[in-house]
CSV table of C-alpha atoms in Angstrom, one decimal:
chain,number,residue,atom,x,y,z
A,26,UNK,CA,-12.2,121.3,-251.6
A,27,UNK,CA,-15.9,121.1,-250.4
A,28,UNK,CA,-18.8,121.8,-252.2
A,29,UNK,CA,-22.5,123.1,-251.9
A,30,UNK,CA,-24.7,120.8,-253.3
A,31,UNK,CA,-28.5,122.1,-252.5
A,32,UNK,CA,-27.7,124.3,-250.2
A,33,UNK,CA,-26.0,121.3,-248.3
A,34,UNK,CA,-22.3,121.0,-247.3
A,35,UNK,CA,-20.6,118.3,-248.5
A,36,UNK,CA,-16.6,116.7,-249.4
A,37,UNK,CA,-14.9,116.9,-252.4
A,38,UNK,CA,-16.2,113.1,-252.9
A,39,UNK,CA,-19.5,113.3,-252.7
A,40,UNK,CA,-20.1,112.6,-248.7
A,41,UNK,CA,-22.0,114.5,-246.5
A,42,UNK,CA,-19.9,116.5,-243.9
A,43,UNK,CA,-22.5,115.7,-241.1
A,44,UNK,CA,-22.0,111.7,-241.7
A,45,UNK,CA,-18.1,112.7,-241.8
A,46,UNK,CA,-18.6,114.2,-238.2
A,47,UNK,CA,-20.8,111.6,-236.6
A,48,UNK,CA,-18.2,108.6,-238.3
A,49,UNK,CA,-15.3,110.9,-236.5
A,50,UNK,CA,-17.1,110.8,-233.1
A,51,UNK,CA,-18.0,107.1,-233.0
A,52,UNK,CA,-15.2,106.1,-231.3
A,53,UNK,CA,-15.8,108.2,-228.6
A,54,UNK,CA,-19.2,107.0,-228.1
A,55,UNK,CA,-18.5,103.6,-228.5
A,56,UNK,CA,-15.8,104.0,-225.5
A,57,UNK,CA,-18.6,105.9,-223.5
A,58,UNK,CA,-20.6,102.8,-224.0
A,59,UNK,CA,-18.4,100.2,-223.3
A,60,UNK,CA,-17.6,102.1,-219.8
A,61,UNK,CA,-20.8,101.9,-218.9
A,62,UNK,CA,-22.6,99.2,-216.5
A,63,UNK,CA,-23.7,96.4,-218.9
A,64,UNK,CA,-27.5,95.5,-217.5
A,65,UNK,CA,-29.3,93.6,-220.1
A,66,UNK,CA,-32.5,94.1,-221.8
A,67,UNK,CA,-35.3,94.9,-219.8
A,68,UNK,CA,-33.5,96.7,-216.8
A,69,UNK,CA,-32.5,95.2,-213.3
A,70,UNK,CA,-34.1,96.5,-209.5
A,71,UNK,CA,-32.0,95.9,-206.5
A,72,UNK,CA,-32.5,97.3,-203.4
A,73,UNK,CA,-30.0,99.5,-201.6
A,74,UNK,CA,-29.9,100.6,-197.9
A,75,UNK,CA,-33.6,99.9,-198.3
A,76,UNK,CA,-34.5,101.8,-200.9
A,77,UNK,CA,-36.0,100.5,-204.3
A,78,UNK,CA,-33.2,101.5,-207.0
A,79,UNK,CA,-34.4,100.6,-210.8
A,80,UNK,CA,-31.8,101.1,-213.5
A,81,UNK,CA,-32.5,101.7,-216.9
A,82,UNK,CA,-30.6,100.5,-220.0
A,83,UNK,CA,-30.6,102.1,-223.2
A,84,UNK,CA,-32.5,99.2,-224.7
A,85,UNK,CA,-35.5,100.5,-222.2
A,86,UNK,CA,-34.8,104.3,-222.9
A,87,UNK,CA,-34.2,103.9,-226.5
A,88,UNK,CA,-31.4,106.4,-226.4
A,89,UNK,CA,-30.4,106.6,-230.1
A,90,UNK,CA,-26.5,106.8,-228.6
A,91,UNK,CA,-26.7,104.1,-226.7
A,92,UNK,CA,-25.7,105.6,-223.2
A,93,UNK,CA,-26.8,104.7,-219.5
A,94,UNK,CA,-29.3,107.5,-217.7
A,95,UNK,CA,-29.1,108.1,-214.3
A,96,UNK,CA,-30.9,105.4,-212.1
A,97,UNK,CA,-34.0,106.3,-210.4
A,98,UNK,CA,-34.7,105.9,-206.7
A,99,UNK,CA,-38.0,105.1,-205.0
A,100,UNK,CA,-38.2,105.7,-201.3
A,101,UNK,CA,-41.2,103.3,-199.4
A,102,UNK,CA,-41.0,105.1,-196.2
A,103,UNK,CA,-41.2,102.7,-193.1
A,104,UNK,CA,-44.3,104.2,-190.7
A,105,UNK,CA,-47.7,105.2,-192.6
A,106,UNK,CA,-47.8,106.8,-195.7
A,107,UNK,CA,-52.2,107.5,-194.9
A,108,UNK,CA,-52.3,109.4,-191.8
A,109,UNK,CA,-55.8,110.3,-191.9
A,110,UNK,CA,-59.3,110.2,-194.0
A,111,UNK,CA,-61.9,112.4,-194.5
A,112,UNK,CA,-65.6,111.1,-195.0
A,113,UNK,CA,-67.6,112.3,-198.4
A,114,UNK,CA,-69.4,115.4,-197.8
A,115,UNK,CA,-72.8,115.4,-196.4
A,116,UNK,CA,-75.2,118.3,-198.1
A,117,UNK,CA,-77.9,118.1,-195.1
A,118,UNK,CA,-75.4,118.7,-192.0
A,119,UNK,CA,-76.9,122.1,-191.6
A,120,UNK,CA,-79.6,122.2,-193.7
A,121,UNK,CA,-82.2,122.3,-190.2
A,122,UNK,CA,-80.8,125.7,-190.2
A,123,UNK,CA,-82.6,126.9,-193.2
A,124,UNK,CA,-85.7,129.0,-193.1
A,125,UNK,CA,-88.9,129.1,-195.4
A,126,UNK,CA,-87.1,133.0,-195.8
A,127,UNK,CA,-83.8,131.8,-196.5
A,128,UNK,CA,-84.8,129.2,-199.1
A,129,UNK,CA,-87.3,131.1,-200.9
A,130,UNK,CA,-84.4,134.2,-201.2
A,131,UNK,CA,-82.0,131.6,-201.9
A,132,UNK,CA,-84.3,130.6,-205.4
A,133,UNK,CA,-84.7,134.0,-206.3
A,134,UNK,CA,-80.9,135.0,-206.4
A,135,UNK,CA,-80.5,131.7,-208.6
A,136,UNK,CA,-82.9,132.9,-210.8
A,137,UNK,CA,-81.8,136.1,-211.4
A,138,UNK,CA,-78.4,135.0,-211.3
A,139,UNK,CA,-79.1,133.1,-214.6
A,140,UNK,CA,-81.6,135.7,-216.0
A,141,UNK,CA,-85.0,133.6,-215.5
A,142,UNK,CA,-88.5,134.5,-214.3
A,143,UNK,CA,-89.1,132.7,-210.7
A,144,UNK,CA,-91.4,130.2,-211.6
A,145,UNK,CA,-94.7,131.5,-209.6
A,146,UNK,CA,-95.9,127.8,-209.0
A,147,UNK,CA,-93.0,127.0,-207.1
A,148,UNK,CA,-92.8,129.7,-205.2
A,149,UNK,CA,-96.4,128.7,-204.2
A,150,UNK,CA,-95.4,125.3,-202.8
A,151,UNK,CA,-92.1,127.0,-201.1
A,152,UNK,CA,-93.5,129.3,-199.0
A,153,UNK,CA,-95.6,126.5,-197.6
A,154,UNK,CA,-92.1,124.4,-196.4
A,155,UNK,CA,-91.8,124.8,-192.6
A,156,UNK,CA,-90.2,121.0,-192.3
A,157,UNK,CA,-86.4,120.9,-193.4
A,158,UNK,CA,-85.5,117.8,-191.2
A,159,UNK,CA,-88.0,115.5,-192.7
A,160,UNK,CA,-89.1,114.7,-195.9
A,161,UNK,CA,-91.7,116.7,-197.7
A,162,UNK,CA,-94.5,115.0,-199.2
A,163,UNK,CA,-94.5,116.3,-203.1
A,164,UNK,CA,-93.2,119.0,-205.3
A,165,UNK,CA,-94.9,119.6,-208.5
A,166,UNK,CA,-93.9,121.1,-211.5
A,167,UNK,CA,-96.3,118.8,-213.7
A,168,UNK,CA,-96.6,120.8,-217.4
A,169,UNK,CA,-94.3,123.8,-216.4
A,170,UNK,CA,-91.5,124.5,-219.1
A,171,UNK,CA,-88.4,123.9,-217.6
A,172,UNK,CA,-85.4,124.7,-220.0
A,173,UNK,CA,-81.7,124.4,-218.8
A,174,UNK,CA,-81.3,127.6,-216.5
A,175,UNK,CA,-84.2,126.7,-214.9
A,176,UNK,CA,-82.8,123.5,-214.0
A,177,UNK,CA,-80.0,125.4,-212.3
A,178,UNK,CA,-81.9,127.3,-210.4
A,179,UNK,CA,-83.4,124.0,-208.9
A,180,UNK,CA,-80.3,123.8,-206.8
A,181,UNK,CA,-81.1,125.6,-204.2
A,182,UNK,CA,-84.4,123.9,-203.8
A,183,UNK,CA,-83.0,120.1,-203.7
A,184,UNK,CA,-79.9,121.1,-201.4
A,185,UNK,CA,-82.6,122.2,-198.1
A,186,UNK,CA,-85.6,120.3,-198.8
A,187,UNK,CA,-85.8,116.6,-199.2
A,188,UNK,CA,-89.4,115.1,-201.2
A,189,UNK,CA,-91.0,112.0,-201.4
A,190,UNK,CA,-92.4,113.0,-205.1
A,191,UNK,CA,-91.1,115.1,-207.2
A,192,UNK,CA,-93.2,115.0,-210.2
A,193,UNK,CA,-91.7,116.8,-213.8
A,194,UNK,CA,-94.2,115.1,-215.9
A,195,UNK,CA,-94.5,117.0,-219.4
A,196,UNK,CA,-91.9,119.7,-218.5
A,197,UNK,CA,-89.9,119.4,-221.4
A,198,UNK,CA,-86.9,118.5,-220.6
A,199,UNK,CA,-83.9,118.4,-223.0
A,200,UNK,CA,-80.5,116.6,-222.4
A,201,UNK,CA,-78.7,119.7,-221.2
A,202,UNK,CA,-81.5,120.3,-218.3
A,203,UNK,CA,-82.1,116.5,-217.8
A,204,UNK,CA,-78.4,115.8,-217.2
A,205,UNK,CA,-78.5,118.9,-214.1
A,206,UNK,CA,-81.9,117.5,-212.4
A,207,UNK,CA,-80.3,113.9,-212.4
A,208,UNK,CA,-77.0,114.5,-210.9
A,209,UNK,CA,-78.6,116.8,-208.2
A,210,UNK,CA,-81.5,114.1,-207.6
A,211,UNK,CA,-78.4,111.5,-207.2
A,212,UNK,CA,-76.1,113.9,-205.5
A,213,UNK,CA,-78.8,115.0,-202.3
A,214,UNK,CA,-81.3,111.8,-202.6
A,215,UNK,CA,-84.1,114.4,-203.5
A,216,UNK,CA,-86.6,112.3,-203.5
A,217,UNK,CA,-88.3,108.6,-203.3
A,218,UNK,CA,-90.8,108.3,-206.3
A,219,UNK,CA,-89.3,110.0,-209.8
A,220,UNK,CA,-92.1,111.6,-212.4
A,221,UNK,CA,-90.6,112.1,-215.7
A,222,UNK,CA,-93.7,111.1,-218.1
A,223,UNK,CA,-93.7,112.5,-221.6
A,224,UNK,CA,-90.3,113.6,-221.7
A,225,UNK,CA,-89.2,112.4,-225.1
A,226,UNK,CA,-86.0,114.5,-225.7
A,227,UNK,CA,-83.7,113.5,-223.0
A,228,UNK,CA,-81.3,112.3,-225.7
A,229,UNK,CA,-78.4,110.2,-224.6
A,230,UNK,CA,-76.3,112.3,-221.8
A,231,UNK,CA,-79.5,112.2,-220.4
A,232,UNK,CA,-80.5,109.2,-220.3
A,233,UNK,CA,-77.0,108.2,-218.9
A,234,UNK,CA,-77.4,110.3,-216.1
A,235,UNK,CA,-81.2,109.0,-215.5
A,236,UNK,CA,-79.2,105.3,-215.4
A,237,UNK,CA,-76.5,106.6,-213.3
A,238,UNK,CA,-79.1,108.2,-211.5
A,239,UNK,CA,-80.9,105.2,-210.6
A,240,UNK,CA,-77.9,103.1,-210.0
A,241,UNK,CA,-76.3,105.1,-207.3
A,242,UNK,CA,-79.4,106.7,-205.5
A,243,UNK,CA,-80.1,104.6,-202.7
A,244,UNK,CA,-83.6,106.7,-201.9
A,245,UNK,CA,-85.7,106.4,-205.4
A,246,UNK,CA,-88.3,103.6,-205.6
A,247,UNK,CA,-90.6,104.6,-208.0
A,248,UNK,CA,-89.6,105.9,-211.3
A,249,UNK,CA,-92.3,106.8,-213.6
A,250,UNK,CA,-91.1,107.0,-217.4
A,251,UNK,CA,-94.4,106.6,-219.1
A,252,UNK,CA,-94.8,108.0,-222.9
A,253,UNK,CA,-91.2,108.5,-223.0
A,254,UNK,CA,-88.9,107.1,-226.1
A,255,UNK,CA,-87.0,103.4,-225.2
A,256,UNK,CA,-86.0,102.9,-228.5
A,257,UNK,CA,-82.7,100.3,-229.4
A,258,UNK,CA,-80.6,103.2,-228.5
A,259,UNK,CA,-81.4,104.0,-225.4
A,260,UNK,CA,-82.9,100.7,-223.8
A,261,UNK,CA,-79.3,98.9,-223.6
A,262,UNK,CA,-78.3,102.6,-221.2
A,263,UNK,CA,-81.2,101.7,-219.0
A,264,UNK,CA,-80.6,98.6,-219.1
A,265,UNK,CA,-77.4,98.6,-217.5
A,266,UNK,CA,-78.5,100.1,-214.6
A,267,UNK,CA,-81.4,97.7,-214.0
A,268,UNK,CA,-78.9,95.0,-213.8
A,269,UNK,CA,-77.9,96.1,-210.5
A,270,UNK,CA,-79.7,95.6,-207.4
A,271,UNK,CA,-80.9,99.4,-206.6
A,272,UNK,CA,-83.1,100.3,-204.7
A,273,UNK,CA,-86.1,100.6,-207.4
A,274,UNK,CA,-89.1,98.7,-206.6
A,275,UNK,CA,-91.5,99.9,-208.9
A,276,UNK,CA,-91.1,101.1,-212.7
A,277,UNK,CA,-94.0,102.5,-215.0
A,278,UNK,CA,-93.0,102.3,-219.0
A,279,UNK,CA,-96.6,102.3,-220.3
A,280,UNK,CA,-96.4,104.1,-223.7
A,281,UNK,CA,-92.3,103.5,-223.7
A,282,UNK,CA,-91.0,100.0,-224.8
A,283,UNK,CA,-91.6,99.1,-228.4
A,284,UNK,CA,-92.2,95.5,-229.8
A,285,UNK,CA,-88.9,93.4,-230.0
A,286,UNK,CA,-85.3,94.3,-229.2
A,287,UNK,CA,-85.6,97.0,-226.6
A,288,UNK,CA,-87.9,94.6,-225.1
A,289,UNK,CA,-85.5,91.5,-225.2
A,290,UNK,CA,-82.9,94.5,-223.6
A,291,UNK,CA,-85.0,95.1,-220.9
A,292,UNK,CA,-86.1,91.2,-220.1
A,293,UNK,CA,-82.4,90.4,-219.9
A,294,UNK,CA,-81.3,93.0,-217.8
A,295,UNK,CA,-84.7,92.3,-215.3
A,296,UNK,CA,-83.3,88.7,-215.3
A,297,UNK,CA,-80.8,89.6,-212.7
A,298,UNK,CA,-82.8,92.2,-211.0
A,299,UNK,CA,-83.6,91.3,-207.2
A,300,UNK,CA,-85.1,94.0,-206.3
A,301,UNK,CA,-87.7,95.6,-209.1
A,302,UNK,CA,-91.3,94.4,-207.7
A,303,UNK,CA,-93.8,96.3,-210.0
A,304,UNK,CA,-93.3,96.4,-214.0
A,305,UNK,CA,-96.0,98.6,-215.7
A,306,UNK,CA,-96.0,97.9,-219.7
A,307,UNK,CA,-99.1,98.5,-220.5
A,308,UNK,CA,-100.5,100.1,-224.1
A,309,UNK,CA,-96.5,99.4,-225.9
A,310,UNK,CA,-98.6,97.2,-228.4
A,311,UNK,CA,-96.4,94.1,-227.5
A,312,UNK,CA,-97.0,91.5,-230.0
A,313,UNK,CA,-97.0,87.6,-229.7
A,314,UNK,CA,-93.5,86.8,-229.8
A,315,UNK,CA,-92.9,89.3,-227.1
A,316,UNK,CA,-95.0,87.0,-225.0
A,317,UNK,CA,-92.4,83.9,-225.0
A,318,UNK,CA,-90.0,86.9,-223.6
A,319,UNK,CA,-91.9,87.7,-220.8
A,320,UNK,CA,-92.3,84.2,-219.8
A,321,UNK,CA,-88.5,83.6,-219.8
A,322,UNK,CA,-88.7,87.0,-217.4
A,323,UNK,CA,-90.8,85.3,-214.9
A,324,UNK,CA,-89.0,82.2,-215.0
A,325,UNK,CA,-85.5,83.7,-213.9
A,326,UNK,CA,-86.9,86.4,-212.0
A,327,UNK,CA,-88.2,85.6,-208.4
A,328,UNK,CA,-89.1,89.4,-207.3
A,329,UNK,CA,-91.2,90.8,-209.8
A,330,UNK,CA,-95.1,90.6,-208.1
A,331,UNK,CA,-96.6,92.4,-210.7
A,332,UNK,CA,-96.5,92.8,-214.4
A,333,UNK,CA,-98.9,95.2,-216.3
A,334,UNK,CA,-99.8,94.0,-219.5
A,335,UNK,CA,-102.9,96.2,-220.4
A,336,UNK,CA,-104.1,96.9,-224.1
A,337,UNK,CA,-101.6,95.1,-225.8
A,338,UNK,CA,-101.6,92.7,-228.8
A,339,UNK,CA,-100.4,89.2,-227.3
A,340,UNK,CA,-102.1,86.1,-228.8
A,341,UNK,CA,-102.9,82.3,-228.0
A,342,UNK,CA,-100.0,80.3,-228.2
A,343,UNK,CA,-97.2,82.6,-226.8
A,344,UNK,CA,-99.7,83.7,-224.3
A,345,UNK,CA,-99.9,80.4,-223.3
A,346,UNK,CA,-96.1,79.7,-223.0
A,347,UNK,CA,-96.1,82.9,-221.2
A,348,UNK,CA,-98.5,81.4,-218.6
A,349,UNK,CA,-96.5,78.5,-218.2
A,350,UNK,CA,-93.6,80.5,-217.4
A,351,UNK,CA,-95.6,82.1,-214.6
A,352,UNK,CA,-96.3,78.7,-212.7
A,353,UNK,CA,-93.5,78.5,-210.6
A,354,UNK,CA,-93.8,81.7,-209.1
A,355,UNK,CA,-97.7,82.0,-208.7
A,356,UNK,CA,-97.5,82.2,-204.9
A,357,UNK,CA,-96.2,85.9,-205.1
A,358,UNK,CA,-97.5,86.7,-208.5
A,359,UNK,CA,-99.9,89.3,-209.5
A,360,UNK,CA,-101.1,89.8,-213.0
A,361,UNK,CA,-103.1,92.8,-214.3
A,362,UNK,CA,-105.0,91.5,-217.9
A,363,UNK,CA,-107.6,93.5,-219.9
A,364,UNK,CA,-109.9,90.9,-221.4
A,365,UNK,CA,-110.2,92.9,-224.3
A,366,UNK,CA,-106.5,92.7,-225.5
A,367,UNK,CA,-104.0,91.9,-223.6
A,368,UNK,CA,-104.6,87.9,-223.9
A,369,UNK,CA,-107.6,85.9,-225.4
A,370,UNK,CA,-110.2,84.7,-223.6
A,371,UNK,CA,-108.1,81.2,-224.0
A,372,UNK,CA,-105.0,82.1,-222.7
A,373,UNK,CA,-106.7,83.6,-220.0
A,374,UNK,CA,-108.5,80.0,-219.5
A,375,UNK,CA,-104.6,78.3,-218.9
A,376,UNK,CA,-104.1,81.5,-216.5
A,377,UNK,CA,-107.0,80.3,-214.3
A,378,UNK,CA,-106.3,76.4,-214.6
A,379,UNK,CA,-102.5,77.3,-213.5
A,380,UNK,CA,-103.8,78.7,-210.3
A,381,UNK,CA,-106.1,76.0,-209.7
């Protein structure tokens, strides 16, 4: 007789009728299993006809049964598997093509595609673009409001027309916007010196894509990043990328680098920069122990041939360490100093006797 118990089948004593059926059918799979090819843990490869053959025990498969699965086969084909490469695109192929007409319709449809106003002060400076082989000498968008969509619409600027300045000082940019004009300025090398001055809500996408930015564009040599916010969240991002040898020569953070540890970020990561030449950190009221910082800069560094230090609050003795560390290098070294604050009138006196 069997019984229900719970809704479950089960033997007169007490057994489940499932465990009765799996006890009946071991014997089956335990002839199954000792028919099949005994391979040891972990699998063995042999090659047949010259072809890779990897068989798989159930120790690798974890099979709860215990039972061999089908070998697999890997073919390496004898002649060349890569018959052929293609080179990454190039966005400026045709772009001598393009017409002051073509690329001023070519904005217009972007804006409206994205519901915008044209921004009239653009439109100035693009029906004045004749050149589309060379580089053009600025484009300025200094104080405009530039939101997201009109980032977009930027596009079909920066793929026909190539600048040496492109100058977005104050424009507001937030991290959804920033993130657009950085990739494009990476993607078509845009432009040689970088404006983005006052722009203190880039938040961290965009400041990623400002340091991948910088990292991969071999054009841009000037990046101007004055009054914007380094703090000891977002110094170790740029950082990173100043590690590198790009091809940045010249970088303004007046305003930008606070007193201690974004500072010790940035010194380290200019410690192995070969190729930065001008370092503007002027008014980031620096105090004295930043000084014994900057002198362990110019000790490892051998590129940097000038170091703005206006209107901040270094003092005598690691003013003076900071001279010392400037002795080695004095041949290609150029210091700015304001009298008034930047070092006292003593440390300026070691400053003199060190080029003496």
């Amino acid at each position: 007789m069997k019984s229900l118990t719970n809704g479950n089948p089960r033997s007169a004593d007490g057994t489940s009728t499932v465990g009765a059926l799996l006890s009946s059918d071991s014997g089956a799979i335990s002839s199954a299993a000792e028919g099949a090819v005994e391979l040891g843990v972990g699998g063995d490869r042999d090659r047949v006809n010259g072809d890779a053959v990897l068989q798989t025990t159930a120790s690798e498969t974890g099979s709860p049964l215990g039972l061999q699965r089908k070998s697999l086969r890997v073919t390496f084909p004898e002649f060349e598997v890569v018959s052929g490469y293609m080179d990454p695109p190039r966005p400026w192929n045709d772009v001598s093509q393009c017409s002051t007409d073509e690329l001023i319709a070519s904005y217009l449809n972007a804006c409206s595609k994205v519901g915008v106003k044209p921004n009239a002060r653009l439109l100035s400076q693009l029906q004045v673009i004749t050149n589309f082989d060379d580089r053009n000498e600025t484009l300025i968008l200094k104080n405009e409001n530039l939101d997201a969509r009109h980032c977009e619409t930027l596009e079909e600027v920066f793929r026909r027309v190539q600048f040496r300045t492109i100058d977005l000082e104050a424009t507001k940019l937030e991290e959804e916007g920033a993130v657009t004009i950085f990739d494009m300025i990476e993607y078509y090398e845009s432009c040689m010196k970088l404006n983005i001055s006052y722009s203190k809500n880039l938040g961290q996408r965009g400041w990623q894509a400002c340091s991948r930015m910088i990292r991969k564009t071999s054009c841009l040599e000037n990046l101007e990043a004055r009054g914007t916010v380094l703090s000891d969240f977002v110094m170790p991002i740029l950082g990173r990328s100043l590690r590198v040898s790009s091809s940045l020569s010249s970088l303004h953070l007046e305003f930008a680098v606070t007193s201690g540890k974004p500072l010790q970020v940035l010194v380290a990561a200019l410690k192995v920069n070969e190729t930065l030449k001008e370092l503007y950190l002027a008014d980031n009221k620096l105090m004295p122990s930043d000084g014994i910082q900057l002198g362990s800069l110019l000790r490892y560094n051998r590129t940097l041939h000038l170091l703005d230090l206006r209107n901040n609050h270094l003092q005598v003795r690691p003013g003076i360490d900071f001279v010392v560390g400037t002795r080695e290098t004095l041949d290609s070294f150029l210091m700015i100093l304001s009298l008034a604050s930047a070092l006292s009138f003593f440390c300026v006196g070691h400053w003199i006797s060190a080029h003496l």
